[in-house]
CSV table of C-alpha atoms in Angstrom, one decimal:
chain,number,residue,atom,x,y,z
A,1,MET,CA,128.5,89.9,7.6
A,2,ASN,CA,131.1,92.5,8.4
A,3,ILE,CA,130.9,96.2,7.8
A,4,THR,CA,134.0,98.4,8.1
A,5,TRP,CA,134.4,102.2,7.8
A,6,TYR,CA,137.7,103.4,6.5
A,7,GLY,CA,137.1,107.2,6.9
A,8,GLN,CA,135.4,109.7,4.7
A,9,SER,CA,132.6,107.9,2.8
A,10,CYS,CA,134.6,104.6,2.3
A,11,PHE,CA,133.0,101.4,3.6
A,12,ARG,CA,133.5,97.7,3.1
A,13,ILE,CA,130.6,95.2,3.3
A,14,GLN,CA,131.9,91.6,3.5
A,15,ASN,CA,130.2,88.2,3.6
A,16,ASN,CA,131.6,84.7,2.9
A,17,GLN,CA,131.5,85.2,-0.9
A,18,GLN,CA,131.7,89.0,-1.6
A,19,ASN,CA,133.9,91.8,-0.6
A,20,VAL,CA,132.2,95.1,-1.6
A,21,LEU,CA,134.3,98.3,-1.4
A,22,ILE,CA,132.3,101.6,-1.5
A,23,ASP,CA,133.9,105.0,-2.4
A,24,PRO,CA,137.6,104.2,-1.9
A,25,TYR,CA,139.9,107.2,-1.7
A,26,SER,CA,143.6,107.9,-2.2
A,27,PRO,CA,145.1,107.5,1.2
A,28,ARG,CA,147.9,109.9,0.3
A,29,GLN,CA,145.5,112.7,-0.4
A,30,ALA,CA,143.2,112.0,2.6
A,31,GLY,CA,145.9,111.4,5.1
A,32,LEU,CA,144.1,108.3,6.3
A,33,ARG,CA,145.1,104.7,6.2
A,34,GLY,CA,143.1,103.3,3.3
A,35,PRO,CA,141.7,99.8,2.6
A,36,ASN,CA,144.4,97.2,1.8
A,37,PHE,CA,142.5,94.2,0.3
A,38,ASN,CA,141.1,93.0,-3.0
A,39,SER,CA,137.4,93.6,-3.5
A,40,THR,CA,135.1,91.6,-5.7
A,41,ILE,CA,132.9,94.7,-6.3
A,42,THR,CA,133.9,98.4,-6.2
A,43,ILE,CA,131.2,101.1,-6.1
A,44,LEU,CA,131.9,104.7,-6.8
A,45,THR,CA,129.2,107.3,-6.0
A,46,ASN,CA,131.2,109.9,-7.9
A,47,PRO,CA,132.6,108.7,-11.2
A,48,GLU,CA,135.3,111.3,-11.1
A,49,ASP,CA,136.9,109.3,-8.3
A,50,LYS,CA,138.1,106.6,-10.7
A,51,LYS,CA,141.5,108.3,-10.5
A,52,ALA,CA,141.6,107.5,-6.7
A,53,LEU,CA,141.8,103.8,-7.5
A,54,GLU,CA,145.5,103.2,-7.2
A,55,LYS,CA,145.5,99.4,-7.4
A,56,ASP,CA,145.0,97.5,-10.6
A,57,SER,CA,141.7,95.8,-9.8
A,58,LYS,CA,141.1,93.5,-12.7
A,59,GLU,CA,139.3,91.1,-10.5
A,60,SER,CA,136.9,93.7,-9.1
A,61,PHE,CA,133.6,94.5,-10.9
A,62,LEU,CA,133.5,98.3,-11.0
A,63,VAL,CA,130.1,100.1,-10.7
A,64,THR,CA,130.3,103.9,-11.5
A,65,SER,CA,126.9,104.8,-13.0
A,66,PRO,CA,123.2,104.4,-12.3
A,67,GLY,CA,121.5,101.2,-13.3
A,68,GLU,CA,120.8,97.7,-12.0
A,69,TYR,CA,123.6,95.2,-11.5
A,70,GLU,CA,123.8,91.6,-10.3
A,71,ILE,CA,127.2,90.3,-9.4
A,72,SER,CA,127.4,86.8,-8.0
A,73,GLY,CA,124.2,87.0,-6.0
A,74,THR,CA,124.8,90.6,-4.9
A,75,PHE,CA,122.4,93.2,-6.3
A,76,VAL,CA,123.3,96.9,-6.8
A,77,TYR,CA,120.8,99.5,-7.8
A,78,GLY,CA,122.0,103.0,-8.7
A,79,THR,CA,119.8,106.2,-8.8
A,80,PRO,CA,121.2,109.4,-10.3
A,81,PHE,CA,121.7,112.3,-8.0
A,82,ILE,CA,122.4,115.5,-9.9
A,83,ARG,CA,123.0,118.9,-8.3
A,84,LYS,CA,124.3,121.9,-10.1
A,85,ASP,CA,127.2,120.6,-12.2
A,86,LYS,CA,127.9,117.5,-10.1
A,87,GLU,CA,126.6,114.1,-11.2
A,88,LEU,CA,126.6,111.5,-8.4
A,89,THR,CA,124.8,108.2,-7.8
A,90,ILE,CA,122.9,107.0,-4.8
A,91,TYR,CA,123.1,103.2,-4.5
A,92,GLN,CA,121.3,100.3,-2.8
A,93,VAL,CA,123.3,97.2,-2.2
A,94,GLU,CA,121.6,93.9,-1.3
A,95,MET,CA,123.6,91.1,0.2
A,96,ASP,CA,122.3,88.2,2.4
A,97,ASN,CA,118.8,89.7,2.3
A,98,ILE,CA,120.0,93.0,3.9
A,99,ARG,CA,119.6,96.2,1.9
A,100,PHE,CA,122.2,98.9,2.4
A,101,GLY,CA,121.7,102.5,1.2
A,102,VAL,CA,124.8,104.4,0.1
A,103,LEU,CA,124.5,108.2,-0.2
A,104,GLY,CA,128.2,108.9,-0.8
A,105,GLU,CA,129.3,112.5,-1.0
A,106,ILE,CA,125.9,114.3,-1.2
A,107,ASN,CA,125.8,117.8,0.1
A,108,SER,CA,122.2,118.8,-0.2
A,109,SER,CA,118.7,117.4,0.7
A,110,LEU,CA,117.2,114.6,-1.3
A,111,THR,CA,114.0,115.1,-3.3
A,112,SER,CA,111.0,112.9,-2.6
A,113,LYS,CA,111.8,110.8,-5.7
A,114,GLU,CA,115.3,110.2,-4.5
A,115,LEU,CA,114.1,109.4,-1.0
A,116,GLU,CA,111.6,106.9,-2.6
A,117,SER,CA,114.5,105.1,-4.3
A,118,LEU,CA,115.8,104.3,-0.8
A,119,ASP,CA,112.6,102.7,0.4
A,120,GLY,CA,113.1,99.4,2.1
A,121,ILE,CA,116.7,99.8,3.2
A,122,ASP,CA,117.9,98.3,6.4
A,123,VAL,CA,121.2,100.1,6.9
A,124,LEU,CA,122.0,103.6,5.6
A,125,PHE,CA,125.5,105.0,5.1
A,126,ILE,CA,125.5,108.8,5.2
A,127,PRO,CA,128.3,111.3,4.7
């Protein structure tokens, strides 16, 4: 299992079968060197960031909304996070019996219900 941080809220979780990319950004806009690989799963905590995906990722399963997903043995659970006029999603990703919590670009405290959705995580990615 490898975990790589690419700046801002962009992470990669990789095992032998899966390559999960979380919150990719446009390297030109951020001024950072972005990820340069094909992912099997791409997760966006902010659905407005779809425009940041510069590559044509037909092979990647795109997760942009709350719900439960199973992609080749990797489980993704999304919980809505709504503040003011911004709709984001908090995710849990389960790979190799390790649970990762992904908060993305949140900018305020979590409610008790949102904190409860993160119960049981082993690794937390925070902004």
